[in-house]
Coordinates of C-alpha atoms in Angstrom, one line a residue:
M4 CA -37.8 -8.9 10.9
A5 CA -37.5 -8.5 14.7
S6 CA -40.0 -6.3 16.4
N7 CA -39.8 -4.0 19.5
N8 CA -36.7 -2.4 18.1
G9 CA -37.8 1.1 19.1
D10 CA -37.0 4.0 16.7
V11 CA -33.9 3.1 14.8
K12 CA -32.3 5.4 12.2
L13 CA -28.8 5.3 10.7
I14 CA -27.2 8.5 9.3
G15 CA -24.7 7.5 6.6
A16 CA -23.8 7.2 2.9
W17 CA -24.1 4.2 0.7
A18 CA -20.4 4.2 -0.4
S19 CA -18.8 4.5 3.1
P20 CA -17.3 1.2 4.4
Y21 CA -17.7 2.5 7.9
V22 CA -21.5 3.0 7.3
M23 CA -21.7 -0.5 5.8
R24 CA -20.6 -2.0 9.2
P25 CA -23.7 -1.0 11.2
R26 CA -25.9 -1.7 8.2
I27 CA -24.6 -5.3 8.1
A28 CA -24.8 -5.6 11.9
L29 CA -28.5 -4.4 11.9
N30 CA -29.3 -7.0 9.1
V31 CA -27.5 -9.8 11.1
K32 CA -29.8 -8.9 14.0
S33 CA -32.9 -8.5 11.7
V34 CA -33.5 -5.0 13.0
E35 CA -35.6 -2.7 10.9
Y36 CA -34.1 0.8 10.5
E37 CA -34.4 4.0 8.5
F38 CA -31.4 4.9 6.4
L39 CA -30.8 8.6 6.3
Q40 CA -28.3 9.3 3.5
E41 CA -26.1 12.3 3.7
Q42 CA -25.4 14.2 0.4
F43 CA -21.8 13.9 -0.9
G44 CA -19.8 17.0 0.0
S45 CA -22.2 18.4 2.7
K46 CA -23.2 17.7 6.3
S47 CA -26.8 17.9 7.4
E48 CA -27.9 19.7 10.5
L49 CA -29.0 16.3 12.0
L50 CA -25.5 14.9 11.5
L51 CA -23.8 18.0 13.1
K52 CA -26.2 17.9 16.0
S53 CA -25.9 14.1 16.5
N54 CA -22.1 14.0 16.2
P55 CA -20.8 17.4 17.2
V56 CA -17.3 16.1 18.2
H57 CA -16.2 14.4 15.0
K58 CA -19.0 15.6 12.6
K59 CA -18.7 12.3 10.7
I60 CA -20.9 9.3 9.6
P61 CA -22.0 6.8 10.6
V62 CA -24.3 7.8 13.5
L63 CA -26.9 5.4 14.9
L64 CA -30.0 7.1 16.4
H65 CA -31.8 4.7 18.8
N66 CA -34.9 6.3 20.2
G67 CA -33.4 9.7 19.5
K68 CA -30.1 8.9 21.3
P69 CA -26.9 9.1 19.0
I70 CA -24.2 6.5 19.0
C71 CA -21.1 7.3 17.0
E72 CA -18.0 5.5 15.5
S73 CA -18.6 2.4 13.4
S74 CA -17.1 -0.3 15.7
I75 CA -18.7 1.2 18.7
I76 CA -22.1 1.2 16.9
V77 CA -21.6 -2.5 16.0
E78 CA -20.9 -3.4 19.6
Y79 CA -23.9 -1.4 20.7
I80 CA -26.1 -3.2 18.2
D81 CA -24.8 -6.6 19.5
E82 CA -25.5 -5.7 23.1
V83 CA -28.9 -4.1 22.6
W84 CA -30.4 -6.8 20.3
S85 CA -28.9 -9.7 22.2
S86 CA -31.6 -12.1 21.2
G87 CA -30.2 -12.2 17.6
P88 CA -27.1 -14.0 16.5
S89 CA -24.0 -12.8 18.5
I90 CA -21.5 -10.7 16.6
L91 CA -18.8 -10.4 19.3
P92 CA -17.4 -13.7 20.8
S93 CA -18.5 -14.6 24.3
D94 CA -15.0 -15.5 25.4
P95 CA -13.1 -12.4 26.7
Y96 CA -9.8 -13.4 24.9
D97 CA -11.6 -14.0 21.6
R98 CA -13.4 -10.7 22.0
A99 CA -10.1 -8.9 22.6
V100 CA -8.6 -10.6 19.5
A101 CA -11.6 -9.5 17.4
R102 CA -11.2 -5.9 18.6
F103 CA -7.4 -6.0 17.9
W104 CA -8.0 -6.9 14.3
A105 CA -10.7 -4.3 13.8
A106 CA -8.4 -1.7 15.2
Y107 CA -5.6 -2.9 12.9
L108 CA -7.8 -2.6 9.9
D109 CA -8.8 0.9 10.7
E110 CA -5.5 2.3 11.9
K111 CA -2.9 0.4 9.7
W112 CA -4.5 -1.3 6.7
F113 CA -7.4 0.7 5.3
P114 CA -5.5 4.0 5.1
N115 CA -3.4 2.3 2.3
V116 CA -6.6 1.7 0.3
R117 CA -7.1 5.5 0.3
A118 CA -3.4 6.2 -0.2
A119 CA -2.7 4.0 -3.2
P120 CA -4.9 5.9 -5.8
M121 CA -3.9 9.3 -4.3
A122 CA -0.2 8.6 -4.5
A123 CA 1.8 11.4 -6.2
T124 CA 4.6 9.0 -7.3
E125 CA 4.9 5.4 -8.5
E126 CA 7.1 4.7 -5.5
A127 CA 4.5 5.9 -3.0
K128 CA 1.8 3.9 -4.8
N129 CA 3.9 0.7 -4.8
A130 CA 4.6 1.2 -1.1
A131 CA 0.9 1.4 -0.3
V132 CA 0.2 -1.7 -2.3
E133 CA 2.9 -3.6 -0.5
Q134 CA 1.4 -2.6 2.8
L135 CA -1.9 -3.8 1.7
K136 CA -0.5 -7.2 0.6
E137 CA 1.4 -7.6 3.8
G138 CA -1.8 -6.9 5.8
L139 CA -3.8 -9.4 3.7
A140 CA -1.1 -12.1 4.4
L141 CA -1.6 -11.4 8.1
L142 CA -5.3 -11.7 7.8
E143 CA -5.0 -14.9 5.8
G144 CA -3.1 -16.4 8.8
A145 CA -5.7 -15.1 11.2
Y146 CA -8.6 -16.5 9.1
G147 CA -7.5 -20.2 9.3
E148 CA -10.0 -22.7 7.9
K149 CA -13.5 -21.6 8.9
D150 CA -16.6 -20.3 7.2
F151 CA -16.0 -16.9 8.7
F152 CA -13.5 -15.2 11.0
G153 CA -16.3 -15.5 13.6
G154 CA -16.6 -19.3 13.0
E155 CA -19.9 -20.6 11.5
K156 CA -21.5 -17.1 11.5
I157 CA -20.6 -13.6 10.5
G158 CA -18.8 -11.9 13.5
F159 CA -17.0 -8.7 14.4
I160 CA -13.9 -9.2 12.3
D161 CA -16.0 -10.3 9.3
I162 CA -18.0 -7.0 9.5
A163 CA -14.9 -4.8 10.1
F164 CA -13.0 -6.3 7.1
G165 CA -15.9 -7.3 4.9
S166 CA -17.2 -3.7 4.8
M167 CA -14.0 -2.8 2.9
L168 CA -14.4 -5.5 0.2
A169 CA -16.1 -3.3 -2.3
W170 CA -13.3 -0.7 -2.1
L171 CA -10.6 -3.4 -2.3
R172 CA -12.1 -4.8 -5.4
A173 CA -12.5 -1.3 -6.9
L174 CA -8.8 -0.6 -6.1
Q175 CA -7.6 -3.7 -7.9
V176 CA -9.3 -2.3 -11.1
M177 CA -8.2 1.3 -10.6
L178 CA -4.6 0.2 -10.2
G179 CA -4.6 -1.6 -13.5
G180 CA -5.5 -5.1 -12.4
V181 CA -3.2 -5.4 -9.4
K182 CA -4.0 -8.6 -7.6
L183 CA -4.6 -8.0 -3.9
L184 CA -7.0 -10.9 -3.2
D185 CA -5.0 -13.6 -4.8
E186 CA -6.1 -17.3 -5.2
E187 CA -2.5 -18.4 -4.8
K188 CA -1.4 -16.2 -2.0
T189 CA -4.6 -15.7 -0.1
P190 CA -6.9 -18.6 -1.0
G191 CA -8.7 -18.6 2.3
L192 CA -9.6 -14.9 2.0
C193 CA -10.8 -15.4 -1.5
K194 CA -13.1 -18.1 -0.4
W195 CA -14.2 -16.1 2.6
A196 CA -14.9 -13.0 0.5
A197 CA -17.2 -14.9 -1.8
K198 CA -19.1 -16.4 1.1
F199 CA -19.3 -13.1 3.0
S200 CA -20.5 -11.1 0.0
A201 CA -23.3 -13.7 -0.8
D202 CA -24.7 -13.7 2.8
P203 CA -28.3 -12.4 3.0
A204 CA -27.2 -9.8 5.6
V205 CA -24.5 -8.4 3.3
K206 CA -25.4 -8.8 -0.4
D207 CA -27.7 -5.8 -0.6
V208 CA -25.3 -3.6 1.4
L209 CA -22.0 -4.0 -0.5
P210 CA -22.1 -1.8 -3.6
E211 CA -21.2 -3.0 -7.1
T212 CA -17.5 -2.5 -7.9
E213 CA -18.3 -0.3 -10.9
K214 CA -20.3 2.1 -8.7
I215 CA -17.5 2.4 -6.2
I216 CA -15.0 3.1 -9.0
E217 CA -17.2 5.9 -10.3
F218 CA -17.5 7.3 -6.8
A219 CA -13.8 6.9 -6.0
K220 CA -12.8 8.8 -9.2
L221 CA -15.0 11.7 -8.1
L222 CA -13.6 11.6 -4.6
V223 CA -10.0 11.5 -5.8
A224 CA -10.6 14.4 -8.2
K225 CA -12.2 16.5 -5.5
I226 CA -9.4 15.9 -3.0
K227 CA -6.7 16.7 -5.6
A228 CA -8.5 19.8 -6.7
A229 CA -8.7 21.0 -3.1
A230 CA -5.0 20.3 -2.5
A231 CA -4.1 22.2 -5.7
S232 CA -6.1 25.3 -4.7
S233 CA -4.7 25.4 -1.1

Protein backbone atom coordinates (compact mmCIF):
# COMPACT_ATOMS: atom_id res chain seq x y z
CA MET A 1 0.00 0.00 0.00
CA ALA A 2 1.11 3.57 -0.66
CA SER A 3 2.56 5.54 2.24
CA ASN A 4 2.46 9.23 3.20
CA ASN A 5 -1.29 9.35 2.64
CA GLY A 6 -2.01 11.48 5.66
CA ASP A 7 -5.07 10.73 7.75
CA VAL A 8 -7.71 9.30 5.40
CA LYS A 9 -11.21 8.36 6.55
CA LEU A 10 -14.35 7.63 4.54
CA ILE A 11 -17.84 8.08 6.03
CA GLY A 12 -20.25 5.77 4.26
CA ALA A 13 -22.27 2.57 4.21
CA TRP A 14 -21.42 -0.76 2.58
CA ALA A 15 -24.53 -0.92 0.36
CA SER A 16 -24.36 2.56 -1.16
CA PRO A 17 -23.13 2.62 -4.78
CA TYR A 18 -22.04 6.22 -4.22
CA VAL A 19 -19.82 5.11 -1.33
CA MET A 20 -18.40 2.26 -3.42
CA ARG A 21 -16.98 4.85 -5.86
CA PRO A 22 -14.42 6.45 -3.51
CA ARG A 23 -13.67 3.04 -1.98
CA ILE A 24 -12.73 1.68 -5.42
CA ALA A 25 -10.81 4.86 -6.29
CA LEU A 26 -8.80 4.63 -3.05
CA ASN A 27 -8.03 0.99 -3.82
CA VAL A 28 -6.94 1.87 -7.38
CA LYS A 29 -4.48 4.35 -5.85
CA SER A 30 -3.43 1.89 -3.08
CA VAL A 31 -4.39 4.38 -0.39
CA GLU A 32 -5.03 3.06 3.12
CA TYR A 33 -8.12 4.50 4.78
CA GLU A 34 -10.46 4.00 7.70
CA PHE A 35 -14.03 3.13 6.72
CA LEU A 36 -16.50 4.76 9.13
CA GLN A 37 -19.85 3.07 8.56
CA GLU A 38 -23.08 4.92 9.24
CA GLN A 39 -25.95 3.01 10.81
CA PHE A 40 -28.94 2.43 8.52
CA GLY A 41 -31.69 4.95 9.26
CA SER A 42 -29.58 7.36 11.30
CA LYS A 43 -26.94 10.06 10.73
CA SER A 44 -23.93 10.45 12.99
CA GLU A 45 -22.79 13.74 14.44
CA LEU A 46 -19.60 13.39 12.41
CA LEU A 47 -21.58 13.11 9.16
CA LEU A 48 -23.80 16.11 9.98
CA LYS A 49 -20.76 18.16 10.94
CA SER A 50 -18.75 17.06 7.88
CA ASN A 51 -21.55 17.53 5.33
CA PRO A 52 -23.94 20.13 6.79
CA VAL A 53 -25.33 21.10 3.37
CA HIS A 54 -26.59 17.75 2.03
CA LYS A 55 -26.18 15.62 5.18
CA LYS A 56 -25.41 12.61 2.95
CA ILE A 57 -22.75 9.97 2.45
CA PRO A 58 -20.10 9.59 1.20
CA VAL A 59 -17.74 12.06 2.83
CA LEU A 60 -13.97 11.75 2.53
CA LEU A 61 -12.00 13.16 5.46
CA HIS A 62 -8.42 13.91 4.44
CA ASN A 63 -6.36 15.24 7.33
CA GLY A 64 -9.64 16.34 8.92
CA LYS A 65 -10.90 18.25 5.88
CA PRO A 66 -14.22 17.00 4.41
CA ILE A 67 -14.82 16.42 0.69
CA CYS A 68 -18.41 15.58 -0.33
CA GLU A 69 -20.24 14.11 -3.36
CA SER A 70 -19.01 10.82 -4.83
CA SER A 71 -17.76 12.01 -8.24
CA ILE A 72 -16.04 15.03 -6.70
CA ILE A 73 -14.35 12.75 -4.16
CA VAL A 74 -13.11 10.44 -6.93
CA GLU A 75 -11.65 13.43 -8.81
CA TYR A 76 -10.02 14.66 -5.60
CA ILE A 77 -8.47 11.23 -4.98
CA ASP A 78 -7.15 11.18 -8.55
CA GLU A 79 -5.53 14.61 -8.15
CA VAL A 80 -4.10 14.19 -4.64
CA TRP A 81 -2.61 10.74 -5.16
CA SER A 82 -1.34 11.47 -8.67
CA SER A 83 1.54 8.98 -8.43
CA GLY A 84 -0.92 6.08 -8.66
CA PRO A 85 -2.75 4.97 -11.84
CA SER A 86 -4.74 7.83 -13.41
CA ILE A 87 -8.52 7.60 -13.09
CA LEU A 88 -9.52 10.57 -15.24
CA PRO A 89 -8.12 10.80 -18.79
CA SER A 90 -5.34 13.33 -19.40
CA ASP A 91 -6.91 14.62 -22.62
CA PRO A 92 -9.43 17.47 -21.92
CA TYR A 93 -12.00 16.12 -24.42
CA ASP A 94 -11.82 12.57 -23.05
CA ARG A 95 -12.10 14.00 -19.53
CA ALA A 96 -15.24 15.93 -20.52
CA VAL A 97 -16.76 12.78 -22.06
CA ALA A 98 -16.07 10.79 -18.89
CA ARG A 99 -17.76 13.46 -16.77
CA PHE A 100 -20.73 13.52 -19.17
CA TRP A 101 -21.38 9.79 -18.75
CA ALA A 102 -20.95 9.96 -14.98
CA ALA A 103 -23.54 12.76 -14.84
CA TYR A 104 -25.88 10.80 -17.14
CA LEU A 105 -25.69 7.75 -14.89
CA ASP A 106 -26.49 9.77 -11.76
CA GLU A 107 -29.17 12.05 -13.20
CA LYS A 108 -30.95 9.88 -15.78
CA TRP A 109 -30.10 6.20 -15.43
CA PHE A 110 -29.70 5.15 -11.79
CA PRO A 111 -32.96 6.79 -10.62
CA ASN A 112 -34.74 4.06 -12.61
CA VAL A 113 -32.93 1.35 -10.62
CA ARG A 114 -34.63 2.84 -7.55
CA ALA A 115 -37.95 3.50 -9.32
CA ALA A 116 -38.54 0.00 -10.74
CA PRO A 117 -39.01 -1.91 -7.43
CA MET A 118 -40.92 1.03 -5.94
CA ALA A 119 -43.38 1.35 -8.82
CA ALA A 120 -47.04 1.43 -7.78
CA THR A 121 -48.26 0.00 -11.10
CA GLU A 122 -47.03 -2.53 -13.64
CA GLU A 123 -47.00 0.23 -16.23
CA ALA A 124 -44.68 2.41 -14.12
CA LYS A 125 -42.38 -0.55 -13.45
CA ASN A 126 -42.17 -1.42 -17.17
CA ALA A 127 -41.45 2.21 -18.04
CA ALA A 128 -38.51 2.26 -15.59
CA VAL A 129 -37.18 -1.04 -16.98
CA GLU A 130 -37.35 0.30 -20.55
CA GLN A 131 -35.41 3.41 -19.49
CA LEU A 132 -32.76 1.17 -17.95
CA LYS A 133 -32.50 -0.93 -21.12
CA GLU A 134 -32.24 2.16 -23.32
CA GLY A 135 -29.46 3.51 -21.12
CA LEU A 136 -27.57 0.20 -21.24
CA ALA A 137 -27.78 0.24 -25.05
CA LEU A 138 -26.22 3.72 -25.04
CA LEU A 139 -23.48 2.58 -22.65
CA GLU A 140 -22.82 -0.47 -24.85
CA GLY A 141 -22.15 1.93 -27.72
CA ALA A 142 -19.89 4.11 -25.58
CA TYR A 143 -17.92 1.10 -24.32
CA GLY A 144 -16.69 -0.11 -27.71
CA GLU A 145 -14.07 -2.87 -27.65
CA LYS A 146 -11.70 -2.21 -24.78
CA ASP A 147 -10.85 -3.84 -21.46
CA PHE A 148 -12.49 -0.95 -19.62
CA PHE A 149 -14.25 2.31 -20.49
CA GLY A 150 -10.96 3.94 -19.46
CA GLY A 151 -8.92 1.77 -21.86
CA GLU A 152 -6.53 -0.79 -20.36
CA LYS A 153 -7.19 0.31 -16.77
CA ILE A 154 -10.20 1.18 -14.63
CA GLY A 155 -11.17 4.81 -15.18
CA PHE A 156 -13.78 7.39 -14.22
CA ILE A 157 -16.72 5.90 -16.15
CA ASP A 158 -15.85 2.39 -14.95
CA ILE A 159 -16.05 3.54 -11.33
CA ALA A 160 -19.23 5.59 -11.88
CA PHE A 161 -21.08 2.74 -13.61
CA GLY A 162 -19.38 -0.22 -11.95
CA SER A 163 -20.40 0.98 -8.49
CA MET A 164 -24.00 0.30 -9.58
CA LEU A 165 -23.43 -3.29 -10.75
CA ALA A 166 -24.43 -4.98 -7.49
CA TRP A 167 -27.74 -3.09 -7.48
CA LEU A 168 -28.33 -3.85 -11.16
CA ARG A 169 -27.81 -7.58 -10.56
CA ALA A 170 -30.09 -7.47 -7.53
CA LEU A 171 -32.78 -5.67 -9.51
CA GLN A 172 -32.76 -8.38 -12.18
CA VAL A 173 -33.61 -10.95 -9.48
CA MET A 174 -36.15 -8.73 -7.70
CA LEU A 175 -38.04 -8.15 -10.95
CA GLY A 176 -38.42 -11.87 -11.55
CA GLY A 177 -35.44 -12.51 -13.79
CA VAL A 178 -35.70 -9.49 -16.10
CA LYS A 179 -32.58 -9.43 -18.29
CA LEU A 180 -30.92 -6.04 -18.16
CA LEU A 181 -27.33 -7.07 -18.80
CA ASP A 182 -27.99 -9.31 -21.78
CA GLU A 183 -25.37 -11.40 -23.62
CA GLU A 184 -27.21 -10.83 -26.91
CA LYS A 185 -28.06 -7.13 -26.62
CA THR A 186 -25.15 -5.89 -24.49
CA PRO A 187 -22.32 -8.42 -24.99
CA GLY A 188 -19.62 -5.80 -24.42
CA LEU A 189 -21.09 -4.69 -21.09
CA CYS A 190 -21.44 -8.31 -19.93
CA LYS A 191 -17.76 -8.90 -20.65
CA TRP A 192 -16.82 -5.59 -19.02
CA ALA A 193 -18.93 -6.29 -15.90
CA ALA A 194 -17.19 -9.62 -15.30
CA LYS A 195 -13.73 -8.07 -15.76
CA PHE A 196 -14.52 -5.05 -13.58
CA SER A 197 -16.03 -7.13 -10.76
CA ALA A 198 -12.98 -9.41 -10.65
CA ASP A 199 -10.44 -6.56 -10.47
CA PRO A 200 -8.44 -6.51 -7.20
CA ALA A 201 -9.51 -2.89 -6.55
CA VAL A 202 -13.18 -3.85 -6.86
CA LYS A 203 -13.87 -7.44 -5.82
CA ASP A 204 -13.90 -6.81 -2.06
CA VAL A 205 -16.02 -3.65 -2.41
CA LEU A 206 -18.97 -4.89 -4.50
CA PRO A 207 -21.41 -6.70 -2.20
CA GLU A 208 -22.90 -10.09 -3.04
CA THR A 209 -26.21 -9.89 -4.93
CA GLU A 210 -28.08 -11.70 -2.13
CA LYS A 211 -26.93 -9.15 0.47
CA ILE A 212 -28.10 -6.26 -1.71
CA ILE A 213 -31.48 -7.96 -2.27
CA GLU A 214 -31.99 -8.33 1.50
CA PHE A 215 -31.02 -4.70 2.07
CA ALA A 216 -33.16 -3.45 -0.82
CA LYS A 217 -36.25 -5.24 0.54
CA LEU A 218 -35.76 -3.54 3.92
CA LEU A 219 -35.27 -0.18 2.20
CA VAL A 220 -38.37 -0.54 -0.02
CA ALA A 221 -40.49 -1.62 2.97
CA LYS A 222 -39.28 1.36 5.01
CA ILE A 223 -39.99 3.87 2.21
CA LYS A 224 -43.45 2.42 1.53
CA ALA A 225 -44.30 2.44 5.25
CA ALA A 226 -43.22 6.10 5.51
CA ALA A 227 -45.31 7.00 2.45
CA ALA A 228 -48.36 5.20 3.87
CA SER A 229 -48.14 7.03 7.20
CA SER A 230 -47.69 10.49 5.68
